[in-house]
Amino acid sequence: MSNRNSNTEVSQSNTIVQMEKKIEDLSVQSAQASEIALSTILKAVNSKDNYSLAHAQRVCDFSLMIGEELGLSQIELSKLRLTAMYHDIGKIEIPEYILTKPSRLNEEEYFIIRKHPLLSSQILKNFDQLKDLAEFVKHHHERFDGKGYPNGLSGESIPLFSRILFIADSFDTMTSSRIYQKGLSFDVALHSLIKGSGTQFDPELVQYFVKRFKEEQHQTAA
Ligand SMILES: [Fe+2]
């Protein structure tokens, strides 16, 4: 090969490396911009109910415990983190009086609040890099026995991340104190998850969560 040819090849390969780097930078910038937009929406929801931000952070922690027990890869865990963090952002479209109502919701209000998984998934679909997560968010209130919403999916036809989220979300909802309820103790809530295994929740995932949560409780107490 002549020197001239080999120089041209080196320069072409440098250009390709530079282009790949630029594309990578753009995609990192775009992912960051998406996350800023989503966290702004989450903060807006939080300004209505003074609950959703801390709830999302705890749901995130609980979901990651299950994900780690399952041995998910770092990439999968970071997708799970985003899914958990933004699972309820559709509540931005739910009237504040429903989100903060101190008494039981009536039938019409309940119908409206049940739209939030679909609304969250519609928001996520607008972000190129996060649209894969829209499906997981959409199904985070499906029950293992098929009696959940919005589609009444059952068993493993419910996406794995949605089954994880439902456990993490329910556990945090049970243990959180709100104006209208005093949160349950961790032990009572764990028992409730076990009781709902196979009907509400994926039994295998509940086992992973209970095991990991108890381990962390022991570590904190030690
Ligand atoms: Fe939800």
PDB file of C-alpha atoms and ligand atoms in Angstrom:
ATOM      1  CA  MET A   1       0.000   0.000   0.000  1.00  0.00           C
ATOM      2  CA  SER A   2       1.371   3.461  -0.895  1.00  0.00           C
ATOM      3  CA  ASN A   3       1.904   6.083   1.806  1.00  0.00           C
ATOM      4  CA  ARG A   4      -0.671   8.300   0.195  1.00  0.00           C
ATOM      5  CA  ASN A   5      -3.367   5.601   0.305  1.00  0.00           C
ATOM      6  CA  SER A   6      -2.591   4.709   3.876  1.00  0.00           C
ATOM      7  CA  ASN A   7      -2.730   8.421   4.916  1.00  0.00           C
ATOM      8  CA  THR A   8      -6.136   8.778   3.254  1.00  0.00           C
ATOM      9  CA  GLU A   9      -7.424   5.714   5.132  1.00  0.00           C
ATOM     10  CA  VAL A  10      -6.152   7.058   8.462  1.00  0.00           C
ATOM     11  CA  SER A  11      -7.755  10.436   7.843  1.00  0.00           C
ATOM     12  CA  GLN A  12     -11.087   8.790   6.831  1.00  0.00           C
ATOM     13  CA  SER A  13     -11.100   6.639   9.917  1.00  0.00           C
ATOM     14  CA  ASN A  14     -10.344   9.713  12.096  1.00  0.00           C
ATOM     15  CA  THR A  15     -13.289  11.516  10.508  1.00  0.00           C
ATOM     16  CA  ILE A  16     -15.570   8.545  11.242  1.00  0.00           C
ATOM     17  CA  VAL A  17     -14.395   8.457  14.884  1.00  0.00           C
ATOM     18  CA  GLN A  18     -15.051  12.216  15.198  1.00  0.00           C
ATOM     19  CA  MET A  19     -18.504  11.834  13.651  1.00  0.00           C
ATOM     20  CA  GLU A  20     -19.349   8.956  15.989  1.00  0.00           C
ATOM     21  CA  LYS A  21     -18.189  11.051  18.944  1.00  0.00           C
ATOM     22  CA  LYS A  22     -20.407  13.959  17.815  1.00  0.00           C
ATOM     23  CA  ILE A  23     -23.422  11.670  17.436  1.00  0.00           C
ATOM     24  CA  GLU A  24     -22.724  10.218  20.892  1.00  0.00           C
ATOM     25  CA  ASP A  25     -22.435  13.749  22.376  1.00  0.00           C
ATOM     26  CA  LEU A  26     -25.697  14.789  20.726  1.00  0.00           C
ATOM     27  CA  SER A  27     -27.462  11.727  22.028  1.00  0.00           C
ATOM     28  CA  VAL A  28     -26.138  12.360  25.577  1.00  0.00           C
ATOM     29  CA  GLN A  29     -27.287  16.012  25.322  1.00  0.00           C
ATOM     30  CA  SER A  30     -30.676  14.932  24.060  1.00  0.00           C
ATOM     31  CA  ALA A  31     -31.037  12.364  26.898  1.00  0.00           C
ATOM     32  CA  GLN A  32     -30.134  15.071  29.415  1.00  0.00           C
ATOM     33  CA  ALA A  33     -32.622  17.501  27.862  1.00  0.00           C
ATOM     34  CA  SER A  34     -35.346  14.815  28.015  1.00  0.00           C
ATOM     35  CA  GLU A  35     -34.636  14.169  31.665  1.00  0.00           C
ATOM     36  CA  ILE A  36     -34.722  17.882  32.507  1.00  0.00           C
ATOM     37  CA  ALA A  37     -38.109  18.169  30.784  1.00  0.00           C
ATOM     38  CA  LEU A  38     -39.487  15.122  32.599  1.00  0.00           C
ATOM     39  CA  SER A  39     -38.218  16.200  35.991  1.00  0.00           C
ATOM     40  CA  THR A  40     -39.828  19.612  35.412  1.00  0.00           C
ATOM     41  CA  ILE A  41     -43.160  17.867  34.787  1.00  0.00           C
ATOM     42  CA  LEU A  42     -42.665  15.755  37.913  1.00  0.00           C
ATOM     43  CA  LYS A  43     -41.961  18.881  39.978  1.00  0.00           C
ATOM     44  CA  ALA A  44     -45.127  20.458  38.559  1.00  0.00           C
ATOM     45  CA  VAL A  45     -47.149  17.409  39.677  1.00  0.00           C
ATOM     46  CA  ASN A  46     -45.468  17.673  43.064  1.00  0.00           C
ATOM     47  CA  SER A  47     -46.473  21.306  43.382  1.00  0.00           C
ATOM     48  CA  LYS A  48     -50.083  20.119  43.116  1.00  0.00           C
ATOM     49  CA  ASP A  49     -49.992  17.227  45.599  1.00  0.00           C
ATOM     50  CA  ASN A  50     -46.789  17.803  47.608  1.00  0.00           C
ATOM     51  CA  TYR A  51     -46.207  14.042  47.432  1.00  0.00           C
ATOM     52  CA  SER A  52     -45.287  12.806  43.951  1.00  0.00           C
ATOM     53  CA  LEU A  53     -41.591  13.703  43.953  1.00  0.00           C
ATOM     54  CA  ALA A  54     -40.642  11.901  47.174  1.00  0.00           C
ATOM     55  CA  HIS A  55     -42.985   9.039  46.197  1.00  0.00           C
ATOM     56  CA  ALA A  56     -41.233   8.665  42.822  1.00  0.00           C
ATOM     57  CA  GLN A  57     -37.811   8.614  44.507  1.00  0.00           C
ATOM     58  CA  ARG A  58     -38.873   5.885  46.926  1.00  0.00           C
ATOM     59  CA  VAL A  59     -40.563   3.866  44.156  1.00  0.00           C
ATOM     60  CA  CYS A  60     -37.301   4.182  42.278  1.00  0.00           C
ATOM     61  CA  ASP A  61     -35.291   2.796  45.237  1.00  0.00           C
ATOM     62  CA  PHE A  62     -37.708  -0.096  45.800  1.00  0.00           C
ATOM     63  CA  SER A  63     -37.830  -0.958  42.080  1.00  0.00           C
ATOM     64  CA  LEU A  64     -34.043  -1.000  41.863  1.00  0.00           C
ATOM     65  CA  MET A  65     -33.869  -3.380  44.837  1.00  0.00           C
ATOM     66  CA  ILE A  66     -35.990  -5.871  42.874  1.00  0.00           C
ATOM     67  CA  GLY A  67     -34.059  -5.205  39.651  1.00  0.00           C
ATOM     68  CA  GLU A  68     -30.736  -5.840  41.381  1.00  0.00           C
ATOM     69  CA  GLU A  69     -32.030  -9.053  42.957  1.00  0.00           C
ATOM     70  CA  LEU A  70     -33.054 -10.174  39.467  1.00  0.00           C
ATOM     71  CA  GLY A  71     -29.506  -9.493  38.264  1.00  0.00           C
ATOM     72  CA  LEU A  72     -30.519  -6.931  35.632  1.00  0.00           C
ATOM     73  CA  SER A  73     -27.676  -5.274  33.698  1.00  0.00           C
ATOM     74  CA  GLN A  74     -26.621  -1.675  34.411  1.00  0.00           C
ATOM     75  CA  ILE A  75     -28.391  -0.532  31.224  1.00  0.00           C
ATOM     76  CA  GLU A  76     -31.588  -2.306  32.267  1.00  0.00           C
ATOM     77  CA  LEU A  77     -31.326  -0.844  35.768  1.00  0.00           C
ATOM     78  CA  SER A  78     -30.970   2.659  34.406  1.00  0.00           C
ATOM     79  CA  LYS A  79     -34.082   2.122  32.234  1.00  0.00           C
ATOM     80  CA  LEU A  80     -35.904   0.811  35.303  1.00  0.00           C
ATOM     81  CA  ARG A  81     -34.828   3.896  37.273  1.00  0.00           C
ATOM     82  CA  LEU A  82     -36.271   6.228  34.618  1.00  0.00           C
ATOM     83  CA  THR A  83     -39.473   4.192  34.358  1.00  0.00           C
ATOM     84  CA  ALA A  84     -39.969   4.308  38.138  1.00  0.00           C
ATOM     85  CA  MET A  85     -39.091   7.977  38.424  1.00  0.00           C
ATOM     86  CA  TYR A  86     -41.602   9.118  35.816  1.00  0.00           C
ATOM     87  CA  HIS A  87     -44.378   6.507  36.161  1.00  0.00           C
ATOM     88  CA  ASP A  88     -46.923   9.019  37.504  1.00  0.00           C
ATOM     89  CA  ILE A  89     -46.154  12.166  35.491  1.00  0.00           C
ATOM     90  CA  GLY A  90     -49.506  11.798  33.712  1.00  0.00           C
ATOM     91  CA  LYS A  91     -51.006  13.145  36.962  1.00  0.00           C
ATOM     92  CA  ILE A  92     -50.085  16.577  35.603  1.00  0.00           C
ATOM     93  CA  GLU A  93     -53.388  16.275  33.683  1.00  0.00           C
ATOM     94  CA  ILE A  94     -55.447  15.185  36.707  1.00  0.00           C
ATOM     95  CA  PRO A  95     -57.243  17.993  38.583  1.00  0.00           C
ATOM     96  CA  GLU A  96     -55.583  18.958  41.853  1.00  0.00           C
ATOM     97  CA  TYR A  97     -58.775  18.487  43.896  1.00  0.00           C
ATOM     98  CA  ILE A  98     -58.782  14.805  42.917  1.00  0.00           C
ATOM     99  CA  LEU A  99     -55.061  14.304  43.681  1.00  0.00           C
ATOM    100  CA  THR A 100     -55.432  15.836  47.136  1.00  0.00           C
ATOM    101  CA  LYS A 101     -58.982  14.840  48.067  1.00  0.00           C
ATOM    102  CA  PRO A 102     -58.911  13.899  51.747  1.00  0.00           C
ATOM    103  CA  SER A 103     -61.874  11.526  51.476  1.00  0.00           C
ATOM    104  CA  ARG A 104     -62.720   8.545  49.283  1.00  0.00           C
ATOM    105  CA  LEU A 105     -62.951   9.275  45.529  1.00  0.00           C
ATOM    106  CA  ASN A 106     -66.392   8.974  43.967  1.00  0.00           C
ATOM    107  CA  GLU A 107     -66.975   6.889  40.846  1.00  0.00           C
ATOM    108  CA  GLU A 108     -66.342   9.746  38.409  1.00  0.00           C
ATOM    109  CA  GLU A 109     -63.153  10.876  40.172  1.00  0.00           C
ATOM    110  CA  TYR A 110     -61.927   7.296  40.310  1.00  0.00           C
ATOM    111  CA  PHE A 111     -62.552   6.991  36.560  1.00  0.00           C
ATOM    112  CA  ILE A 112     -60.428  10.114  35.997  1.00  0.00           C
ATOM    113  CA  ILE A 113     -57.515   9.076  38.242  1.00  0.00           C
ATOM    114  CA  ARG A 114     -57.360   5.686  36.543  1.00  0.00           C
ATOM    115  CA  LYS A 115     -56.369   7.465  33.337  1.00  0.00           C
ATOM    116  CA  HIS A 116     -52.977   8.482  34.748  1.00  0.00           C
ATOM    117  CA  PRO A 117     -50.910   5.440  33.560  1.00  0.00           C
ATOM    118  CA  LEU A 118     -52.063   6.051  29.996  1.00  0.00           C
ATOM    119  CA  LEU A 119     -51.413   9.796  30.306  1.00  0.00           C
ATOM    120  CA  SER A 120     -47.893   9.119  31.663  1.00  0.00           C
ATOM    121  CA  SER A 121     -47.148   6.806  28.755  1.00  0.00           C
ATOM    122  CA  GLN A 122     -48.399   9.390  26.247  1.00  0.00           C
ATOM    123  CA  ILE A 123     -45.964  11.949  27.669  1.00  0.00           C
ATOM    124  CA  LEU A 124     -43.021   9.522  27.533  1.00  0.00           C
ATOM    125  CA  LYS A 125     -43.813   8.649  23.912  1.00  0.00           C
ATOM    126  CA  ASN A 126     -42.885  12.239  22.978  1.00  0.00           C
ATOM    127  CA  PHE A 127     -39.267  11.612  23.932  1.00  0.00           C
ATOM    128  CA  ASP A 128     -37.352   9.606  21.344  1.00  0.00           C
ATOM    129  CA  GLN A 129     -34.979   8.005  23.802  1.00  0.00           C
ATOM    130  CA  LEU A 130     -37.635   7.158  26.351  1.00  0.00           C
ATOM    131  CA  LYS A 131     -40.499   5.967  24.205  1.00  0.00           C
ATOM    132  CA  ASP A 132     -39.583   2.310  24.912  1.00  0.00           C
ATOM    133  CA  LEU A 133     -40.452   2.961  28.543  1.00  0.00           C
ATOM    134  CA  ALA A 134     -43.960   4.211  27.712  1.00  0.00           C
ATOM    135  CA  GLU A 135     -45.343   0.675  27.589  1.00  0.00           C
ATOM    136  CA  PHE A 136     -43.974  -0.180  31.057  1.00  0.00           C
ATOM    137  CA  VAL A 137     -45.498   2.951  32.583  1.00  0.00           C
ATOM    138  CA  LYS A 138     -48.824   2.310  30.876  1.00  0.00           C
ATOM    139  CA  HIS A 139     -49.191  -1.060  32.634  1.00  0.00           C
ATOM    140  CA  HIS A 140     -48.027  -0.203  36.150  1.00  0.00           C
ATOM    141  CA  HIS A 141     -51.518  -0.775  37.603  1.00  0.00           C
ATOM    142  CA  GLU A 142     -52.137  -4.161  35.964  1.00  0.00           C
ATOM    143  CA  ARG A 143     -52.730  -6.971  38.465  1.00  0.00           C
ATOM    144  CA  PHE A 144     -51.209 -10.437  38.156  1.00  0.00           C
ATOM    145  CA  ASP A 145     -54.725 -11.984  38.106  1.00  0.00           C
ATOM    146  CA  GLY A 146     -55.858  -9.743  35.241  1.00  0.00           C
ATOM    147  CA  LYS A 147     -58.145  -7.531  37.333  1.00  0.00           C
ATOM    148  CA  GLY A 148     -56.050  -4.373  37.022  1.00  0.00           C
ATOM    149  CA  TYR A 149     -56.102  -1.523  34.498  1.00  0.00           C
ATOM    150  CA  PRO A 150     -55.909  -0.158  31.824  1.00  0.00           C
ATOM    151  CA  ASN A 151     -55.915  -3.393  29.804  1.00  0.00           C
ATOM    152  CA  GLY A 152     -56.578  -6.206  32.297  1.00  0.00           C
ATOM    153  CA  LEU A 153     -53.333  -7.954  31.305  1.00  0.00           C
ATOM    154  CA  SER A 154     -52.382 -10.914  33.487  1.00  0.00           C
ATOM    155  CA  GLY A 155     -49.298 -12.902  34.573  1.00  0.00           C
ATOM    156  CA  GLU A 156     -46.211 -12.569  32.438  1.00  0.00           C
ATOM    157  CA  SER A 157     -48.090 -10.818  29.662  1.00  0.00           C
ATOM    158  CA  ILE A 158     -47.628  -7.758  31.901  1.00  0.00           C
ATOM    159  CA  PRO A 159     -44.172  -6.302  31.108  1.00  0.00           C
ATOM    160  CA  LEU A 160     -41.562  -7.158  33.766  1.00  0.00           C
ATOM    161  CA  PHE A 161     -40.840  -3.506  34.619  1.00  0.00           C
ATOM    162  CA  SER A 162     -44.573  -2.865  35.131  1.00  0.00           C
ATOM    163  CA  ARG A 163     -44.839  -5.844  37.495  1.00  0.00           C
ATOM    164  CA  ILE A 164     -41.828  -4.521  39.452  1.00  0.00           C
ATOM    165  CA  LEU A 165     -43.279  -1.014  39.550  1.00  0.00           C
ATOM    166  CA  PHE A 166     -46.657  -2.189  40.814  1.00  0.00           C
ATOM    167  CA  ILE A 167     -45.011  -3.825  43.856  1.00  0.00           C
ATOM    168  CA  ALA A 168     -42.744  -0.829  44.571  1.00  0.00           C
ATOM    169  CA  ASP A 169     -45.597   1.653  44.047  1.00  0.00           C
ATOM    170  CA  SER A 170     -48.067  -0.280  46.213  1.00  0.00           C
ATOM    171  CA  PHE A 171     -45.527  -0.720  49.019  1.00  0.00           C
ATOM    172  CA  ASP A 172     -44.781   2.996  49.098  1.00  0.00           C
ATOM    173  CA  THR A 173     -48.466   3.922  48.907  1.00  0.00           C
ATOM    174  CA  MET A 174     -49.247   1.609  51.835  1.00  0.00           C
ATOM    175  CA  THR A 175     -46.418   2.912  54.018  1.00  0.00           C
ATOM    176  CA  SER A 176     -46.872   6.630  53.248  1.00  0.00           C
ATOM    177  CA  SER A 177     -48.822   8.880  55.557  1.00  0.00           C
ATOM    178  CA  ARG A 178     -51.161  11.283  53.773  1.00  0.00           C
ATOM    179  CA  ILE A 179     -53.753  13.754  55.042  1.00  0.00           C
ATOM    180  CA  TYR A 180     -56.395  11.044  54.791  1.00  0.00           C
ATOM    181  CA  GLN A 181     -54.406   8.008  55.992  1.00  0.00           C
ATOM    182  CA  LYS A 182     -51.686   7.018  58.393  1.00  0.00           C
ATOM    183  CA  GLY A 183     -49.074   4.872  56.681  1.00  0.00           C
ATOM    184  CA  LEU A 184     -48.829   1.184  57.598  1.00  0.00           C
ATOM    185  CA  SER A 185     -45.695  -0.140  59.279  1.00  0.00           C
ATOM    186  CA  PHE A 186     -43.147  -1.783  56.956  1.00  0.00           C
ATOM    187  CA  ASP A 187     -43.879  -5.222  58.428  1.00  0.00           C
ATOM    188  CA  VAL A 188     -47.628  -4.939  57.914  1.00  0.00           C
ATOM    189  CA  ALA A 189     -47.099  -3.675  54.335  1.00  0.00           C
ATOM    190  CA  LEU A 190     -44.656  -6.514  53.545  1.00  0.00           C
ATOM    191  CA  HIS A 191     -47.264  -8.946  54.864  1.00  0.00           C
ATOM    192  CA  SER A 192     -49.840  -7.327  52.603  1.00  0.00           C
ATOM    193  CA  LEU A 193     -47.589  -7.831  49.577  1.00  0.00           C
ATOM    194  CA  ILE A 194     -47.166 -11.504  50.490  1.00  0.00           C
ATOM    195  CA  LYS A 195     -50.939 -11.837  50.929  1.00  0.00           C
ATOM    196  CA  GLY A 196     -51.471 -10.329  47.485  1.00  0.00           C
ATOM    197  CA  SER A 197     -48.916 -12.639  45.801  1.00  0.00           C
ATOM    198  CA  GLY A 198     -50.403 -14.367  42.789  1.00  0.00           C
ATOM    199  CA  THR A 199     -53.552 -12.216  42.810  1.00  0.00           C
ATOM    200  CA  GLN A 200     -52.326  -8.610  42.758  1.00  0.00           C
ATOM    201  CA  PHE A 201     -48.602  -9.152  42.508  1.00  0.00           C
ATOM    202  CA  ASP A 202     -46.082 -11.389  40.739  1.00  0.00           C
ATOM    203  CA  PRO A 203     -45.235 -13.873  43.532  1.00  0.00           C
ATOM    204  CA  GLU A 204     -41.600 -14.363  42.523  1.00  0.00           C
ATOM    205  CA  LEU A 205     -40.916 -10.628  42.453  1.00  0.00           C
ATOM    206  CA  VAL A 206     -42.599 -10.174  45.848  1.00  0.00           C
ATOM    207  CA  GLN A 207     -40.205 -12.796  47.275  1.00  0.00           C
ATOM    208  CA  TYR A 208     -37.213 -10.890  45.879  1.00  0.00           C
ATOM    209  CA  PHE A 209     -38.476  -7.615  47.311  1.00  0.00           C
ATOM    210  CA  VAL A 210     -39.318  -8.988  50.780  1.00  0.00           C
ATOM    211  CA  LYS A 211     -35.920 -10.739  51.028  1.00  0.00           C
ATOM    212  CA  ARG A 212     -33.976  -7.647  49.960  1.00  0.00           C
ATOM    213  CA  PHE A 213     -36.022  -5.207  52.054  1.00  0.00           C
ATOM    214  CA  LYS A 214     -35.513  -7.325  55.199  1.00  0.00           C
ATOM    215  CA  GLU A 215     -31.776  -7.584  54.506  1.00  0.00           C
ATOM    216  CA  GLU A 216     -31.550  -3.806  54.244  1.00  0.00           C
ATOM    217  CA  GLN A 217     -33.612  -3.378  57.436  1.00  0.00           C
ATOM    218  CA  HIS A 218     -31.181  -5.664  59.305  1.00  0.00           C
ATOM    219  CA  GLN A 219     -28.176  -3.792  57.935  1.00  0.00           C
ATOM    220  CA  THR A 220     -29.651  -0.461  59.027  1.00  0.00           C
ATOM    221  CA  ALA A 221     -30.461  -1.849  62.490  1.00  0.00           C
ATOM    222  CA  ALA A 222     -26.971  -3.399  62.944  1.00  0.00           C
TER     223      ALA A 222
HETATM  224 FE    FE B   1     -49.703   5.109  39.507  1.00  0.00          FE
END
